[in-house]
Short mmCIF file of C-alpha atoms in Angstrom, two decimals:
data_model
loop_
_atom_site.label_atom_id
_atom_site.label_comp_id
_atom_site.label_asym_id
_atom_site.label_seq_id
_atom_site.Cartn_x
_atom_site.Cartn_y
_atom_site.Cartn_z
CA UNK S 1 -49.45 5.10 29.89
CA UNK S 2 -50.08 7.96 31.70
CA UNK S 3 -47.11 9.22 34.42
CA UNK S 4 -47.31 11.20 37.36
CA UNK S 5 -49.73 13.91 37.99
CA UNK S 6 -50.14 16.49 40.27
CA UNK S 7 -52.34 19.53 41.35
CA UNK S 8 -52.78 22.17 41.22
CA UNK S 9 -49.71 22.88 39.00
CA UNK S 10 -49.55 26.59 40.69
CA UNK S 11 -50.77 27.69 43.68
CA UNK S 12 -50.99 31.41 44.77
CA UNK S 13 -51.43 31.47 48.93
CA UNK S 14 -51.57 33.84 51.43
CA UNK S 15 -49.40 33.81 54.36
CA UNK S 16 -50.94 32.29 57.14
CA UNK S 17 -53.69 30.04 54.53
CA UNK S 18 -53.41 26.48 54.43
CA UNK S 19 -52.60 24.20 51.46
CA UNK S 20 -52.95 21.32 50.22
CA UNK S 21 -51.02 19.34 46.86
CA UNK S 22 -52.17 16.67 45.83
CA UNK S 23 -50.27 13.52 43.57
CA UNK S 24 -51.32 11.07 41.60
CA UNK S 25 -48.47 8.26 40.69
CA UNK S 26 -47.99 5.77 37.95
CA UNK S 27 -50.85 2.96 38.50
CA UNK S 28 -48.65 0.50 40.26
CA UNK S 29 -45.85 2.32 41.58
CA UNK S 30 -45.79 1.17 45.60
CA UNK S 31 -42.97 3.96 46.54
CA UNK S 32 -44.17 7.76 46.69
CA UNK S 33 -41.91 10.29 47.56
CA UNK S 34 -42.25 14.32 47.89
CA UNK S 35 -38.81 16.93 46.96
CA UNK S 36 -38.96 20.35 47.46
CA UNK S 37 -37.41 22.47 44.70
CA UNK S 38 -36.09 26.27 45.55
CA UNK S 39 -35.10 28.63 42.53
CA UNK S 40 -31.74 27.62 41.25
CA UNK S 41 -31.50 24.74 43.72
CA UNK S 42 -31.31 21.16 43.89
CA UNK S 43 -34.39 19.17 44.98
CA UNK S 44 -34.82 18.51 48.90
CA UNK S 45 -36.16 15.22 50.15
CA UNK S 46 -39.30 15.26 52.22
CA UNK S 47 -40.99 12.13 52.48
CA UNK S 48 -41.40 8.71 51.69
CA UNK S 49 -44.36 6.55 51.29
CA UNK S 50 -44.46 2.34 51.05
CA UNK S 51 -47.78 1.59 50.46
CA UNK S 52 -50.18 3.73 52.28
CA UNK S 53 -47.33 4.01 55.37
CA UNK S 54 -44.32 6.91 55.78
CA UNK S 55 -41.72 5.50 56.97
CA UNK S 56 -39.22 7.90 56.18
CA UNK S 57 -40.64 11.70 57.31
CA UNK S 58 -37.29 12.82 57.99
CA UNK S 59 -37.27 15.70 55.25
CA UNK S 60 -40.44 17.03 56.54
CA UNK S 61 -39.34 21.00 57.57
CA UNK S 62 -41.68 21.83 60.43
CA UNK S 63 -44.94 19.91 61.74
CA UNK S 64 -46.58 22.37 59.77
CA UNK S 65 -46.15 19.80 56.97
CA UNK S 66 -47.39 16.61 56.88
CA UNK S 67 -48.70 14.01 54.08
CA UNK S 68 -51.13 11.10 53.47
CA UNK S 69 -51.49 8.08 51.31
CA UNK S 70 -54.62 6.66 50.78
CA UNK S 71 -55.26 3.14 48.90
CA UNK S 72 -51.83 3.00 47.74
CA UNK S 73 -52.13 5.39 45.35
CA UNK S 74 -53.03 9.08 45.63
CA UNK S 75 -50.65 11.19 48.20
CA UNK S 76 -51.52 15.03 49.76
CA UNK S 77 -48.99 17.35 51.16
CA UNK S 78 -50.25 19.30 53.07
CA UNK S 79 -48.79 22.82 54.51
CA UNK S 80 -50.60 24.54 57.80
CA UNK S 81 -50.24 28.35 58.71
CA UNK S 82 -48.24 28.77 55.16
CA UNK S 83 -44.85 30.97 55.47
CA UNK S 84 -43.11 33.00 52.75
CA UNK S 85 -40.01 30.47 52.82
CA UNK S 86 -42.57 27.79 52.09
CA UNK S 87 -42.61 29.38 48.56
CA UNK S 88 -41.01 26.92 46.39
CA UNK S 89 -42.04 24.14 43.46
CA UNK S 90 -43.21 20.49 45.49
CA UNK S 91 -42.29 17.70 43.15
CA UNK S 92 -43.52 14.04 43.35
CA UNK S 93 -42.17 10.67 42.73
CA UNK S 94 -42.95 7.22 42.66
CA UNK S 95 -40.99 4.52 41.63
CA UNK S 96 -42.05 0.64 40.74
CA UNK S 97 -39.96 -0.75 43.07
CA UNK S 98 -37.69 0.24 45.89
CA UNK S 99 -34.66 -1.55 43.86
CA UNK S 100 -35.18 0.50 40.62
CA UNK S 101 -32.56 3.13 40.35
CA UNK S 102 -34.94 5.51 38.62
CA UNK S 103 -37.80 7.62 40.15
CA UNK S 104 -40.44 8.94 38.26
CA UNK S 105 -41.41 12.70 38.75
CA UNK S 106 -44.55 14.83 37.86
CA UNK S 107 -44.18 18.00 36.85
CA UNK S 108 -44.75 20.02 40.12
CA UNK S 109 -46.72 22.73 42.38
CA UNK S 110 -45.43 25.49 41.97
CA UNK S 111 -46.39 27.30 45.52
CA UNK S 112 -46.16 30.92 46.07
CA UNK S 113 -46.71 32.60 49.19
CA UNK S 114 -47.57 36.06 49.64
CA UNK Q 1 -24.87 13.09 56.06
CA UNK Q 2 -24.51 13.19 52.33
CA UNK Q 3 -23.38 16.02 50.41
CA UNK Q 4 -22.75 16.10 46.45
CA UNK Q 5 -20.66 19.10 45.02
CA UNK Q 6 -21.39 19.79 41.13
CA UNK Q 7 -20.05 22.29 39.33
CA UNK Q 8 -23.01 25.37 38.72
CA UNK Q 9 -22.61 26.21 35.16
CA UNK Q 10 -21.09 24.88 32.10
CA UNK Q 11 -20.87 25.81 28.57
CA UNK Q 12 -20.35 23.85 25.28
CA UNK Q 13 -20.65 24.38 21.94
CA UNK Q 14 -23.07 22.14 19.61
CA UNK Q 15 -21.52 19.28 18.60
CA UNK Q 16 -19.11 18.89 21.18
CA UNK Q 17 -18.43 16.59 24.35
CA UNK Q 18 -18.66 17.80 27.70
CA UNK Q 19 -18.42 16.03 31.17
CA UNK Q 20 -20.15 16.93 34.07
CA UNK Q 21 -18.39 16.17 37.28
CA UNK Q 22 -20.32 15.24 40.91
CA UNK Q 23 -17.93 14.21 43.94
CA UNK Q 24 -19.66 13.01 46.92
CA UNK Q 25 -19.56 12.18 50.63
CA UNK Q 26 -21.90 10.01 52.11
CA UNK Q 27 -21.70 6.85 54.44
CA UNK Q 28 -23.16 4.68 52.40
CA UNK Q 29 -25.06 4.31 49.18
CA UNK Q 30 -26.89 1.84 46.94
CA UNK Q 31 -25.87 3.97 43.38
CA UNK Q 32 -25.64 7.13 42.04
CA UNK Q 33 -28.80 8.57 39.37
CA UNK Q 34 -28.40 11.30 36.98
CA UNK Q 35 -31.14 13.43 35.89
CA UNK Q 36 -32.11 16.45 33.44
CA UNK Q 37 -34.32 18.80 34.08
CA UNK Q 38 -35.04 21.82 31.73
CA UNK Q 39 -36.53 25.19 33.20
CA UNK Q 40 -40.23 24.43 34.20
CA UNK Q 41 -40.21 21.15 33.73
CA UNK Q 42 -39.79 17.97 35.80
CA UNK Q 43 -36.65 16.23 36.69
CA UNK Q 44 -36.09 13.04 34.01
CA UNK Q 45 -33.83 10.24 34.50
CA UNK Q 46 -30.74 9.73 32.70
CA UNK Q 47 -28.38 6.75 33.98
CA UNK Q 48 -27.85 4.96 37.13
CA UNK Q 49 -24.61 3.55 38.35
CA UNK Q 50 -24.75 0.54 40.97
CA UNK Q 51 -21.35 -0.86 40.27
CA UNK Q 52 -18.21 0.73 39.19
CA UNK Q 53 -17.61 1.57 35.83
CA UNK Q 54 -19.24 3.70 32.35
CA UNK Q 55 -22.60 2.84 31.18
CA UNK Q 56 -23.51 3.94 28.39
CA UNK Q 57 -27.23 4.85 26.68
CA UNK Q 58 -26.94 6.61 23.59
CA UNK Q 59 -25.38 9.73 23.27
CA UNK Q 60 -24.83 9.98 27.32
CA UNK Q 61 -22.60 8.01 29.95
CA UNK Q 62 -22.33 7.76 33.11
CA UNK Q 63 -19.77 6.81 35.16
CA UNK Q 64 -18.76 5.53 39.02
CA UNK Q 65 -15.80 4.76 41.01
CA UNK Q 66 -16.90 4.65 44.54
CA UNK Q 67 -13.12 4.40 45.74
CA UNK Q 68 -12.47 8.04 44.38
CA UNK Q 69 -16.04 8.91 45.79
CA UNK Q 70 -16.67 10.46 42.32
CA UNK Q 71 -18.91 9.94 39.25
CA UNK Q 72 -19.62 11.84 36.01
CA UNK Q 73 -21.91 12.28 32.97
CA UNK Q 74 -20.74 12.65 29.56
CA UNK Q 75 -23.12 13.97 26.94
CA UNK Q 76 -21.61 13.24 23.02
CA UNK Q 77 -22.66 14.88 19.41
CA UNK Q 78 -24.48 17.78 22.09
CA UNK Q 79 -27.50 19.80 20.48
CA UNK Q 80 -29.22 22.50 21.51
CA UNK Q 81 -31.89 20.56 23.45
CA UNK Q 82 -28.89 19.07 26.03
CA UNK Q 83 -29.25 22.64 27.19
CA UNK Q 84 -30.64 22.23 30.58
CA UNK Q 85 -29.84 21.61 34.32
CA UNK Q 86 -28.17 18.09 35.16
CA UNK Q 87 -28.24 16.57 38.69
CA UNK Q 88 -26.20 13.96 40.50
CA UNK Q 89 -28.22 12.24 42.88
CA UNK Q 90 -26.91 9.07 45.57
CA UNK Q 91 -29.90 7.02 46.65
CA UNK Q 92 -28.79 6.61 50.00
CA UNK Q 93 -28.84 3.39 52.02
CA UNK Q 94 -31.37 3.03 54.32
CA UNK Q 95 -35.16 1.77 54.27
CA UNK Q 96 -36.68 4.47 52.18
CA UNK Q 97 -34.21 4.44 49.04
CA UNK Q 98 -34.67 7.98 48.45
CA UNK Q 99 -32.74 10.28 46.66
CA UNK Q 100 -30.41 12.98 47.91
CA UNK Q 101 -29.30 15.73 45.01
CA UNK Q 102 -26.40 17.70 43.97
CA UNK Q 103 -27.49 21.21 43.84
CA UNK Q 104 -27.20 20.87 39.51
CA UNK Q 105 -25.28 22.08 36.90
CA UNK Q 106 -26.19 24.36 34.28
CA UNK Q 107 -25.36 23.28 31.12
CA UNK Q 108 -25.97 26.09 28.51
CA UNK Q 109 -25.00 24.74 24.37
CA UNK Q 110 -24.07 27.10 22.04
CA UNK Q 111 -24.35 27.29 18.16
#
């Protein structure tokens, strides 16, 4: 079956633009989550989605970031007033079940900021 | 907080074993998650440890002891494919189950 989508897979902004990335999980899957990836670095945590509802927006950076789930499926992150240390590669997750040691990721945005 | 300390690089020859150690501090956690992720591409997952212990899946294992706050992943018979970036990850204990990650190791496999 198909796995986790996203788009666009690179994204080439000006400083100051606005954003947006948008995921698609596995069919199914009721937990989305959003990681941020730097060059050479580990993955950060940004947000968590049950359902259509974000419990956990702990990881978010600034409130120039924020994120939606609509029909408990498709997710956008979206990034206002874009800064150069935004530049990084936003990875999605979803996972079948909030027991289920494994996550699911798509391949990324990679997001560049000039 | 949680913090996981990997080692950055490490190098192997093919056909070899190599072990990939992740020591952690956190306050609480449900298990700790392995995952490989070569350059470009997305993070896959490799093992999960809940309890104590090795488990094994194929030519990788994973293992957990929670009193030494310490895990590792072996990779067996390597190949040049293994080559790639390996991350610990502790899916922490609250509502959301998400993961936190080890800043990876680089594992580079030589002929």
């Amino acid at each position: 079956g198909a796995g986790v989508s996203q788009s666009p897979s690179n994204k080439v902004t000006e400083k100051g633009k606005d954003v947006e990335l948008r995921c698609d999980p596995i069919s199914g899957h009721t937990a989305l989550y959003w990681y941020r990836q730097s060059l050479g670095q580990g993955l950060e945590f940004l947000i968590y989605f049950q359902g259509n509802s974000a419990p956990d927006k702990s990881g978010l950076p600034s409130d120039r970031f924020s994120a939606e789930r609509t029909g408990g499926s498709v997710s956008t992150l979206t990034i206002q007033r874009t800064q150069q240390e935004d530049s990084a590669v936003y990875l999605c997750a979803s996972s079948p079940e909030l027991a289920s040691g494994e996550q699911y990721f798509g391949p990324g945005t990679r997001l560049t900021v000039t | 907080g949680q913090s996981l300390e990997q080692p950055s690089e490490v190098t192997a020859v093919e056909g070899a074993i190599v072990q990939i150690n992740c020591t952690y501090q956190t306050s609480g956690f449900y298990g700790l998650s392995w995952y490989q992720q070569h350059d470009g591409g997305a993070p896959t997952f490799l093992s999960y440890n809940a309890l104590d212990g090795l488990e094994e899946t194929g030519r990788f294992s994973s293992f957990l002891s929670r009193s030494d706050s310490y895990g590792y992943l072996l990779l067996q018979e390597l190949q040049m494919k293994d080559s790639a970036s390996y991350f610990c990850a502790v899916r922490v204990m609250d509502s959301s189950y998400k993961l936190i990650f080890g800043s990876g190791t680089r594992l580079l496999v030589r002929p």
